[in-house]
PDB file of C-alpha atoms and ligand atoms in Angstrom:
ATOM      1  CA  MET A   1      13.860  -2.604  82.624  1.00  0.00           C
ATOM      2  CA  SER A   2      10.926  -3.970  84.599  1.00  0.00           C
ATOM      3  CA  LEU A   3       8.064  -5.268  82.489  1.00  0.00           C
ATOM      4  CA  ARG A   4       4.391  -4.783  83.241  1.00  0.00           C
ATOM      5  CA  LYS A   5       2.519  -7.861  84.391  1.00  0.00           C
ATOM      6  CA  PRO A   6      -1.049  -7.776  83.133  1.00  0.00           C
ATOM      7  CA  LYS A   7      -3.617 -10.100  84.628  1.00  0.00           C
ATOM      8  CA  LEU A   8      -3.111 -13.668  83.465  1.00  0.00           C
ATOM      9  CA  ALA A   9      -5.866 -14.773  81.062  1.00  0.00           C
ATOM     10  CA  PRO A  10      -6.192 -17.755  78.711  1.00  0.00           C
ATOM     11  CA  GLN A  11      -4.657 -17.126  75.275  1.00  0.00           C
ATOM     12  CA  VAL A  12      -7.266 -17.785  72.594  1.00  0.00           C
ATOM     13  CA  THR A  13      -5.511 -17.157  69.263  1.00  0.00           C
ATOM     14  CA  THR A  14      -2.525 -18.826  67.593  1.00  0.00           C
ATOM     15  CA  LEU A  15      -0.340 -15.808  68.471  1.00  0.00           C
ATOM     16  CA  TRP A  16       0.589 -15.717  72.155  1.00  0.00           C
ATOM     17  CA  ASP A  17       2.121 -12.741  73.890  1.00  0.00           C
ATOM     18  CA  TYR A  18       2.637 -11.650  77.487  1.00  0.00           C
ATOM     19  CA  PRO A  19       5.223  -9.055  78.491  1.00  0.00           C
ATOM     20  CA  SER A  20       6.811 -10.843  81.445  1.00  0.00           C
ATOM     21  CA  GLN A  21       8.697 -14.043  82.231  1.00  0.00           C
ATOM     22  CA  HIS A  22       6.466 -14.592  85.296  1.00  0.00           C
ATOM     23  CA  TYR A  23       2.823 -14.022  86.231  1.00  0.00           C
ATOM     24  CA  GLY A  24       1.295 -12.902  89.520  1.00  0.00           C
ATOM     25  CA  GLU A  25       3.243 -11.633  92.505  1.00  0.00           C
ATOM     26  CA  GLY A  26       5.983 -14.261  92.670  1.00  0.00           C
ATOM     27  CA  GLN A  27       8.123 -16.276  90.276  1.00  0.00           C
ATOM     28  CA  GLN A  28       7.540 -19.632  88.610  1.00  0.00           C
ATOM     29  CA  GLY A  29      10.874 -21.361  88.027  1.00  0.00           C
ATOM     30  CA  SER A  30      13.810 -18.991  88.284  1.00  0.00           C
ATOM     31  CA  GLN A  31      14.521 -15.672  86.596  1.00  0.00           C
ATOM     32  CA  ALA A  32      18.218 -16.418  87.036  1.00  0.00           C
ATOM     33  CA  TYR A  33      18.071 -19.671  85.043  1.00  0.00           C
ATOM     34  CA  ARG A  34      19.365 -19.181  81.484  1.00  0.00           C
ATOM     35  CA  GLY A  35      16.790 -20.600  79.122  1.00  0.00           C
ATOM     36  CA  ALA A  36      13.863 -20.625  81.574  1.00  0.00           C
ATOM     37  CA  THR A  37      10.431 -20.921  79.962  1.00  0.00           C
ATOM     38  CA  PRO A  38       7.977 -17.992  80.220  1.00  0.00           C
ATOM     39  CA  SER A  39       5.561 -19.336  82.807  1.00  0.00           C
ATOM     40  CA  TYR A  40       2.393 -18.030  81.129  1.00  0.00           C
ATOM     41  CA  VAL A  41       3.122 -20.416  78.235  1.00  0.00           C
ATOM     42  CA  VAL A  42       3.202 -23.409  80.598  1.00  0.00           C
ATOM     43  CA  TRP A  43       0.135 -22.045  82.451  1.00  0.00           C
ATOM     44  CA  ASN A  44      -1.871 -21.826  79.216  1.00  0.00           C
ATOM     45  CA  VAL A  45      -0.916 -25.357  78.115  1.00  0.00           C
ATOM     46  CA  VAL A  46      -1.702 -26.900  81.503  1.00  0.00           C
ATOM     47  CA  HIS A  47      -4.943 -24.910  81.834  1.00  0.00           C
ATOM     48  CA  ARG A  48      -6.231 -25.958  78.425  1.00  0.00           C
ATOM     49  CA  PHE A  49      -5.016 -29.546  78.061  1.00  0.00           C
ATOM     50  CA  SER A  50      -5.327 -31.038  81.564  1.00  0.00           C
ATOM     51  CA  SER A  51      -7.728 -31.198  84.488  1.00  0.00           C
ATOM     52  CA  PRO A  52      -7.186 -30.825  88.244  1.00  0.00           C
ATOM     53  CA  GLY A  53      -5.380 -33.885  89.616  1.00  0.00           C
ATOM     54  CA  ASP A  54      -3.848 -34.862  86.241  1.00  0.00           C
ATOM     55  CA  ARG A  55      -0.189 -35.873  85.986  1.00  0.00           C
ATOM     56  CA  VAL A  56       1.869 -33.403  83.967  1.00  0.00           C
ATOM     57  CA  LEU A  57       5.389 -34.348  82.889  1.00  0.00           C
ATOM     58  CA  ASP A  58       8.259 -32.012  82.029  1.00  0.00           C
ATOM     59  CA  PRO A  59      11.307 -34.095  80.975  1.00  0.00           C
ATOM     60  CA  PHE A  60      13.513 -30.943  80.616  1.00  0.00           C
ATOM     61  CA  CYS A  61      12.353 -29.256  83.799  1.00  0.00           C
ATOM     62  CA  GLY A  62      15.340 -26.899  84.365  1.00  0.00           C
ATOM     63  CA  SER A  63      14.458 -24.381  87.073  1.00  0.00           C
ATOM     64  CA  GLY A  64      11.082 -26.032  87.753  1.00  0.00           C
ATOM     65  CA  THR A  65       8.702 -23.609  86.014  1.00  0.00           C
ATOM     66  CA  THR A  66       6.304 -26.436  85.132  1.00  0.00           C
ATOM     67  CA  LEU A  67       6.240 -27.718  88.723  1.00  0.00           C
ATOM     68  CA  ASP A  68       5.348 -24.282  90.069  1.00  0.00           C
ATOM     69  CA  VAL A  69       2.587 -23.813  87.492  1.00  0.00           C
ATOM     70  CA  CYS A  70       1.218 -27.290  88.287  1.00  0.00           C
ATOM     71  CA  LYS A  71       1.078 -26.371  91.982  1.00  0.00           C
ATOM     72  CA  ASP A  72      -0.884 -23.204  91.109  1.00  0.00           C
ATOM     73  CA  LEU A  73      -3.358 -25.166  88.977  1.00  0.00           C
ATOM     74  CA  GLY A  74      -3.759 -28.256  91.201  1.00  0.00           C
ATOM     75  CA  ARG A  75      -2.018 -30.725  88.892  1.00  0.00           C
ATOM     76  CA  GLU A  76       0.598 -33.320  89.875  1.00  0.00           C
ATOM     77  CA  GLY A  77       3.856 -32.105  88.338  1.00  0.00           C
ATOM     78  CA  LEU A  78       6.569 -34.638  87.423  1.00  0.00           C
ATOM     79  CA  GLY A  79       9.820 -32.827  86.687  1.00  0.00           C
ATOM     80  CA  PHE A  80      13.045 -34.407  85.411  1.00  0.00           C
ATOM     81  CA  ASP A  81      16.324 -32.942  84.185  1.00  0.00           C
ATOM     82  CA  LEU A  82      19.890 -34.158  83.657  1.00  0.00           C
ATOM     83  CA  ALA A  83      21.094 -31.340  85.901  1.00  0.00           C
ATOM     84  CA  PRO A  84      18.360 -30.743  88.496  1.00  0.00           C
ATOM     85  CA  SER A  85      18.447 -27.252  89.972  1.00  0.00           C
ATOM     86  CA  ARG A  86      16.154 -27.930  92.970  1.00  0.00           C
ATOM     87  CA  PRO A  87      15.128 -30.974  95.039  1.00  0.00           C
ATOM     88  CA  ASP A  88      11.701 -31.541  93.478  1.00  0.00           C
ATOM     89  CA  VAL A  89      13.268 -31.866  89.999  1.00  0.00           C
ATOM     90  CA  ARG A  90      14.538 -35.433  89.767  1.00  0.00           C
ATOM     91  CA  GLN A  91      17.593 -36.498  87.804  1.00  0.00           C
ATOM     92  CA  ALA A  92      16.933 -38.472  84.634  1.00  0.00           C
ATOM     93  CA  ASP A  93      17.778 -38.516  80.958  1.00  0.00           C
ATOM     94  CA  ALA A  94      14.709 -37.485  78.954  1.00  0.00           C
ATOM     95  CA  ARG A  95      15.351 -40.520  76.730  1.00  0.00           C
ATOM     96  CA  SER A  96      14.866 -42.940  79.614  1.00  0.00           C
ATOM     97  CA  LEU A  97      12.401 -41.806  82.259  1.00  0.00           C
ATOM     98  CA  PRO A  98      11.568 -43.772  85.442  1.00  0.00           C
ATOM     99  CA  LEU A  99       7.847 -43.805  84.617  1.00  0.00           C
ATOM    100  CA  LYS A 100       5.499 -46.614  83.661  1.00  0.00           C
ATOM    101  CA  ASN A 101       3.787 -46.800  80.288  1.00  0.00           C
ATOM    102  CA  ARG A 102       0.792 -44.517  79.792  1.00  0.00           C
ATOM    103  CA  THR A 103       0.762 -42.983  83.250  1.00  0.00           C
ATOM    104  CA  VAL A 104       0.996 -39.326  82.249  1.00  0.00           C
ATOM    105  CA  ASP A 105      -1.873 -37.071  81.076  1.00  0.00           C
ATOM    106  CA  LEU A 106       0.101 -34.191  79.524  1.00  0.00           C
ATOM    107  CA  VAL A 107       3.724 -33.545  78.542  1.00  0.00           C
ATOM    108  CA  PHE A 108       5.161 -30.055  78.325  1.00  0.00           C
ATOM    109  CA  MET A 109       8.753 -29.697  77.142  1.00  0.00           C
ATOM    110  CA  ASP A 110      11.127 -26.837  76.419  1.00  0.00           C
ATOM    111  CA  PRO A 111      14.190 -28.783  75.221  1.00  0.00           C
ATOM    112  CA  PRO A 112      17.604 -27.346  74.321  1.00  0.00           C
ATOM    113  CA  TYR A 113      17.550 -25.712  70.879  1.00  0.00           C
ATOM    114  CA  ALA A 114      20.444 -27.807  69.534  1.00  0.00           C
ATOM    115  CA  ASP A 115      23.765 -26.449  70.905  1.00  0.00           C
ATOM    116  CA  ASN A 116      22.501 -22.892  71.340  1.00  0.00           C
ATOM    117  CA  LEU A 117      23.118 -22.728  75.143  1.00  0.00           C
ATOM    118  CA  THR A 118      25.347 -24.691  77.520  1.00  0.00           C
ATOM    119  CA  TYR A 119      23.414 -26.235  80.423  1.00  0.00           C
ATOM    120  CA  SER A 120      25.783 -28.681  82.123  1.00  0.00           C
ATOM    121  CA  ASP A 121      28.955 -30.727  81.703  1.00  0.00           C
ATOM    122  CA  ASP A 122      27.002 -33.969  81.535  1.00  0.00           C
ATOM    123  CA  PRO A 123      28.017 -35.640  78.246  1.00  0.00           C
ATOM    124  CA  ARG A 124      24.391 -36.767  77.795  1.00  0.00           C
ATOM    125  CA  CYS A 125      23.233 -33.123  77.606  1.00  0.00           C
ATOM    126  CA  ILE A 126      21.235 -32.668  74.398  1.00  0.00           C
ATOM    127  CA  GLY A 127      22.344 -29.031  74.481  1.00  0.00           C
ATOM    128  CA  LYS A 128      25.777 -30.222  73.271  1.00  0.00           C
ATOM    129  CA  LEU A 129      24.436 -31.649  70.012  1.00  0.00           C
ATOM    130  CA  LYS A 130      24.598 -29.809  66.716  1.00  0.00           C
ATOM    131  CA  ALA A 131      21.479 -29.556  64.561  1.00  0.00           C
ATOM    132  CA  ASP A 132      23.254 -31.454  61.773  1.00  0.00           C
ATOM    133  CA  GLY A 133      21.346 -34.675  62.566  1.00  0.00           C
ATOM    134  CA  ARG A 134      22.807 -35.475  65.992  1.00  0.00           C
ATOM    135  CA  TYR A 135      20.300 -33.264  67.834  1.00  0.00           C
ATOM    136  CA  GLN A 136      17.434 -34.642  65.747  1.00  0.00           C
ATOM    137  CA  ARG A 137      18.432 -38.270  66.509  1.00  0.00           C
ATOM    138  CA  ALA A 138      18.511 -37.583  70.252  1.00  0.00           C
ATOM    139  CA  MET A 139      15.165 -35.786  70.160  1.00  0.00           C
ATOM    140  CA  ARG A 140      13.595 -38.669  68.248  1.00  0.00           C
ATOM    141  CA  LEU A 141      14.376 -40.866  71.271  1.00  0.00           C
ATOM    142  CA  VAL A 142      12.863 -38.256  73.611  1.00  0.00           C
ATOM    143  CA  LEU A 143       9.682 -38.222  71.511  1.00  0.00           C
ATOM    144  CA  ASP A 144       9.552 -42.059  71.624  1.00  0.00           C
ATOM    145  CA  GLU A 145       9.830 -41.876  75.408  1.00  0.00           C
ATOM    146  CA  CYS A 146       7.076 -39.259  75.676  1.00  0.00           C
ATOM    147  CA  ALA A 147       4.811 -41.447  73.546  1.00  0.00           C
ATOM    148  CA  ARG A 148       5.548 -44.406  75.828  1.00  0.00           C
ATOM    149  CA  VAL A 149       4.582 -42.676  79.071  1.00  0.00           C
ATOM    150  CA  LEU A 150       1.698 -40.564  77.754  1.00  0.00           C
ATOM    151  CA  ARG A 151      -1.843 -41.943  77.876  1.00  0.00           C
ATOM    152  CA  GLU A 152      -3.802 -42.359  74.655  1.00  0.00           C
ATOM    153  CA  ASP A 153      -5.150 -38.992  73.546  1.00  0.00           C
ATOM    154  CA  GLY A 154      -2.776 -37.199  75.926  1.00  0.00           C
ATOM    155  CA  VAL A 155      -1.274 -33.976  74.594  1.00  0.00           C
ATOM    156  CA  LEU A 156       2.394 -33.237  73.946  1.00  0.00           C
ATOM    157  CA  ALA A 157       3.402 -29.560  73.895  1.00  0.00           C
ATOM    158  CA  ILE A 158       6.859 -28.656  72.563  1.00  0.00           C
ATOM    159  CA  TYR A 159       8.157 -25.111  73.051  1.00  0.00           C
ATOM    160  CA  VAL A 160      11.040 -24.639  70.630  1.00  0.00           C
ATOM    161  CA  CYS A 161      12.853 -22.084  68.522  1.00  0.00           C
ATOM    162  CA  ASP A 162      14.618 -22.425  65.191  1.00  0.00           C
ATOM    163  CA  VAL A 163      18.356 -21.797  65.214  1.00  0.00           C
ATOM    164  CA  PHE A 164      20.343 -19.418  63.060  1.00  0.00           C
ATOM    165  CA  GLN A 165      24.094 -19.328  63.602  1.00  0.00           C
ATOM    166  CA  LYS A 166      26.355 -17.058  61.585  1.00  0.00           C
ATOM    167  CA  GLY A 167      28.627 -19.151  59.414  1.00  0.00           C
ATOM    168  CA  ARG A 168      26.619 -22.318  60.114  1.00  0.00           C
ATOM    169  CA  GLY A 169      23.247 -21.368  58.718  1.00  0.00           C
ATOM    170  CA  PHE A 170      19.597 -21.880  59.525  1.00  0.00           C
ATOM    171  CA  TYR A 171      18.134 -25.010  61.130  1.00  0.00           C
ATOM    172  CA  PRO A 172      14.319 -25.277  61.176  1.00  0.00           C
ATOM    173  CA  LEU A 173      14.109 -27.173  64.476  1.00  0.00           C
ATOM    174  CA  GLY A 174      10.392 -26.427  64.792  1.00  0.00           C
ATOM    175  CA  PHE A 175       9.588 -28.137  61.503  1.00  0.00           C
ATOM    176  CA  ASP A 176      12.006 -30.994  62.263  1.00  0.00           C
ATOM    177  CA  LEU A 177      10.465 -31.772  65.664  1.00  0.00           C
ATOM    178  CA  PHE A 178       6.891 -31.436  64.408  1.00  0.00           C
ATOM    179  CA  GLU A 179       7.566 -33.862  61.562  1.00  0.00           C
ATOM    180  CA  MET A 180       9.396 -36.339  63.823  1.00  0.00           C
ATOM    181  CA  ALA A 181       6.629 -36.245  66.434  1.00  0.00           C
ATOM    182  CA  ARG A 182       4.064 -37.316  63.850  1.00  0.00           C
ATOM    183  CA  ALA A 183       5.363 -40.907  64.146  1.00  0.00           C
ATOM    184  CA  HIS A 184       3.400 -41.158  67.419  1.00  0.00           C
ATOM    185  CA  PHE A 185       1.224 -38.057  67.521  1.00  0.00           C
ATOM    186  CA  VAL A 186      -1.387 -36.253  65.441  1.00  0.00           C
ATOM    187  CA  PRO A 187      -1.220 -32.471  65.045  1.00  0.00           C
ATOM    188  CA  VAL A 188      -3.510 -30.360  67.229  1.00  0.00           C
ATOM    189  CA  ASP A 189      -2.210 -26.876  66.395  1.00  0.00           C
ATOM    190  CA  ILE A 190       0.850 -24.670  66.070  1.00  0.00           C
ATOM    191  CA  ILE A 191       1.158 -21.485  68.131  1.00  0.00           C
ATOM    192  CA  ALA A 192       3.644 -18.652  67.533  1.00  0.00           C
ATOM    193  CA  VAL A 193       4.852 -17.215  70.846  1.00  0.00           C
ATOM    194  CA  THR A 194       6.366 -13.714  70.820  1.00  0.00           C
ATOM    195  CA  ARG A 195       9.873 -13.662  72.307  1.00  0.00           C
ATOM    196  CA  HIS A 196      10.819 -10.819  74.641  1.00  0.00           C
ATOM    197  CA  ASN A 197      14.522 -11.627  74.863  1.00  0.00           C
ATOM    198  CA  ARG A 198      16.530  -8.518  75.727  1.00  0.00           C
ATOM    199  CA  THR A 199      18.945  -9.076  72.823  1.00  0.00           C
ATOM    200  CA  LEU A 200      16.103  -8.380  70.370  1.00  0.00           C
ATOM    201  CA  GLU A 201      16.139  -4.730  71.455  1.00  0.00           C
ATOM    202  CA  MET A 202      19.927  -4.325  71.532  1.00  0.00           C
ATOM    203  CA  GLY A 203      21.320  -1.978  68.868  1.00  0.00           C
ATOM    204  CA  ASN A 204      24.379  -4.080  68.069  1.00  0.00           C
ATOM    205  CA  TYR A 205      22.276  -7.214  67.497  1.00  0.00           C
ATOM    206  CA  ARG A 206      19.798  -5.335  65.323  1.00  0.00           C
ATOM    207  CA  LYS A 207      22.592  -3.710  63.293  1.00  0.00           C
ATOM    208  CA  ALA A 208      24.332  -7.066  62.770  1.00  0.00           C
ATOM    209  CA  ALA A 209      21.068  -8.635  61.582  1.00  0.00           C
ATOM    210  CA  ASP A 210      20.371  -5.809  59.148  1.00  0.00           C
ATOM    211  CA  GLU A 211      23.905  -5.640  57.775  1.00  0.00           C
ATOM    212  CA  GLY A 212      24.417  -9.410  57.770  1.00  0.00           C
ATOM    213  CA  ARG A 213      21.033  -9.980  56.100  1.00  0.00           C
ATOM    214  CA  PHE A 214      19.741 -12.461  58.663  1.00  0.00           C
ATOM    215  CA  PHE A 215      16.839 -12.304  61.099  1.00  0.00           C
ATOM    216  CA  LEU A 216      16.855 -12.379  64.887  1.00  0.00           C
ATOM    217  CA  ARG A 217      14.505 -14.991  66.315  1.00  0.00           C
ATOM    218  CA  GLY A 218      11.275 -13.102  67.087  1.00  0.00           C
ATOM    219  CA  PHE A 219       9.047 -16.064  67.971  1.00  0.00           C
ATOM    220  CA  ASN A 220       9.074 -19.565  69.423  1.00  0.00           C
ATOM    221  CA  TYR A 221       6.872 -22.387  68.231  1.00  0.00           C
ATOM    222  CA  LEU A 222       4.516 -24.079  70.595  1.00  0.00           C
ATOM    223  CA  LEU A 223       3.830 -27.361  68.819  1.00  0.00           C
ATOM    224  CA  LEU A 224       0.697 -29.141  70.044  1.00  0.00           C
ATOM    225  CA  LEU A 225       0.084 -32.801  69.236  1.00  0.00           C
ATOM    226  CA  ARG A 226      -2.120 -35.587  70.572  1.00  0.00           C
ATOM    227  CA  ARG A 227      -0.892 -39.135  71.142  1.00  0.00           C
ATOM    228  CA  LYS A 228      -2.182 -41.589  68.547  1.00  0.00           C
ATOM    229  CA  LYS A 229      -4.405 -44.391  69.717  1.00  0.00           C
ATOM    230  CA  GLU A 230      -2.850 -47.855  70.138  1.00  0.00           C
ATOM    231  CA  GLY A 231      -2.470 -49.620  66.794  1.00  0.00           C
ATOM    232  CA  ALA A 232      -2.307 -46.329  64.916  1.00  0.00           C
ATOM    233  CA  GLY A 233       1.513 -46.219  64.852  1.00  0.00           C
ATOM    234  CA  GLY A 234       2.137 -47.015  68.539  1.00  0.00           C
ATOM    235  CA  ALA A 235       4.933 -46.404  70.998  1.00  0.00           C
ATOM    236  CA  ARG A 236       7.632 -48.688  72.436  1.00  0.00           C
ATOM    237  CA  SER A 237       6.303 -50.943  75.177  1.00  0.00           C
ATOM    238  CA  GLN A 238       8.746 -51.049  78.053  1.00  0.00           C
ATOM    239  CA  GLY A 239       9.610 -48.981  81.077  1.00  0.00           C
ATOM    240  CA  CYS A 240       9.858 -49.130  84.823  1.00  0.00           C
ATOM    241  CA  GLY A 241       9.290 -46.927  87.824  1.00  0.00           C
ATOM    242  CA  GLN A 242       6.206 -45.178  89.127  1.00  0.00           C
TER     243      GLN A 242
HETATM  244  C1  LIG B   1      15.434 -24.826  77.902  1.00  0.00           C
HETATM  245  S1  LIG B   1      15.980 -25.599  79.367  1.00  0.00           S
HETATM  246  C2  LIG B   1      14.470 -25.926  80.207  1.00  0.00           C
HETATM  247  C3  LIG B   1      13.982 -24.741  80.992  1.00  0.00           C
HETATM  248  C4  LIG B   1      12.841 -25.047  81.942  1.00  0.00           C
HETATM  249  N1  LIG B   1      11.608 -25.311  81.241  1.00  0.00           N
HETATM  250  C5  LIG B   1      12.657 -23.890  82.907  1.00  0.00           C
HETATM  251  O1  LIG B   1      11.659 -23.147  82.800  1.00  0.00           O
HETATM  252  O2  LIG B   1      13.555 -23.659  83.720  1.00  0.00           O
HETATM  253  C6  LIG B   1      16.492 -27.188  78.818  1.00  0.00           C
HETATM  254  C7  LIG B   1      16.892 -28.155  79.916  1.00  0.00           C
HETATM  255  O3  LIG B   1      17.170 -29.421  79.329  1.00  0.00           O
HETATM  256  C8  LIG B   1      18.085 -30.093  80.176  1.00  0.00           C
HETATM  257  N2  LIG B   1      18.624 -31.265  79.445  1.00  0.00           N
HETATM  258  C9  LIG B   1      19.536 -31.301  78.433  1.00  0.00           C
HETATM  259  N3  LIG B   1      19.729 -32.573  78.010  1.00  0.00           N
HETATM  260  C10 LIG B   1      18.913 -33.356  78.746  1.00  0.00           C
HETATM  261  C11 LIG B   1      18.625 -34.751  78.745  1.00  0.00           C
HETATM  262  N4  LIG B   1      19.262 -35.622  77.937  1.00  0.00           N
HETATM  263  N5  LIG B   1      17.712 -35.217  79.629  1.00  0.00           N
HETATM  264  C12 LIG B   1      17.075 -34.370  80.500  1.00  0.00           C
HETATM  265  N6  LIG B   1      17.313 -33.039  80.538  1.00  0.00           N
HETATM  266  C13 LIG B   1      18.203 -32.529  79.662  1.00  0.00           C
HETATM  267  C14 LIG B   1      19.088 -29.014  80.538  1.00  0.00           C
HETATM  268  O4  LIG B   1      19.799 -29.359  81.717  1.00  0.00           O
HETATM  269  C15 LIG B   1      18.147 -27.787  80.722  1.00  0.00           C
HETATM  270  O5  LIG B   1      17.795 -27.642  82.083  1.00  0.00           O
END
């Protein structure tokens, strides 16, 4: 089913919706990449929280959606991933980025949602970690690293979904990450982003949810936080690179 692509416009409420993975004529990132971020979400974050020429980091860059949006909006995109899928995404672990302290203006991240999807065989892949504490510990280190490289007052945007797995239960990853991030960041806002995943419309999924008395994930969180000023619960001071 092909989805309509309305004109791209800034989202102005705390409920975001757009009926396509991509905006405009082309693609941002790759349609074929499992777990790619809807590009209008990245566009809205970059549009609102950065200015032309700013450095925008995506430490889980996947198919490069953030880099393509940055190109469209005249920002300098810095994309890293454990398993880069194109040459302008550089290889790095999100817990240890080759960037100097406080050299980034905005961070956008769409991390794995615990072990919901397999991304690569790399043992460092955070997508292999269960939400029983192991995922949270790894993400705490990612948040430390974001706080280290982000300038004071810079914004961190986290696009994430809670996880429900039959037999394993419900894990409120959105709440977990928001709470953990508050060690270095102050809340700006929380946006609910409507999901258009095809499985949400599939009869067998809907029937299983109704009969099994659980809910399919209908929205993602977009958690928005601003880096605390130095001395107000600061970040690690180390780091190398550009
Ligand atoms: C949800 S996907 C990101 C999708 C991306 N925003 C896009 O639009 O294509 C999560 C990504 O995190 C990467 N990843 C998992 N563990 C990582 C780690 N420790 N460091 C860096 N990247 C990691 C995976 O390889 C995967 O590409």
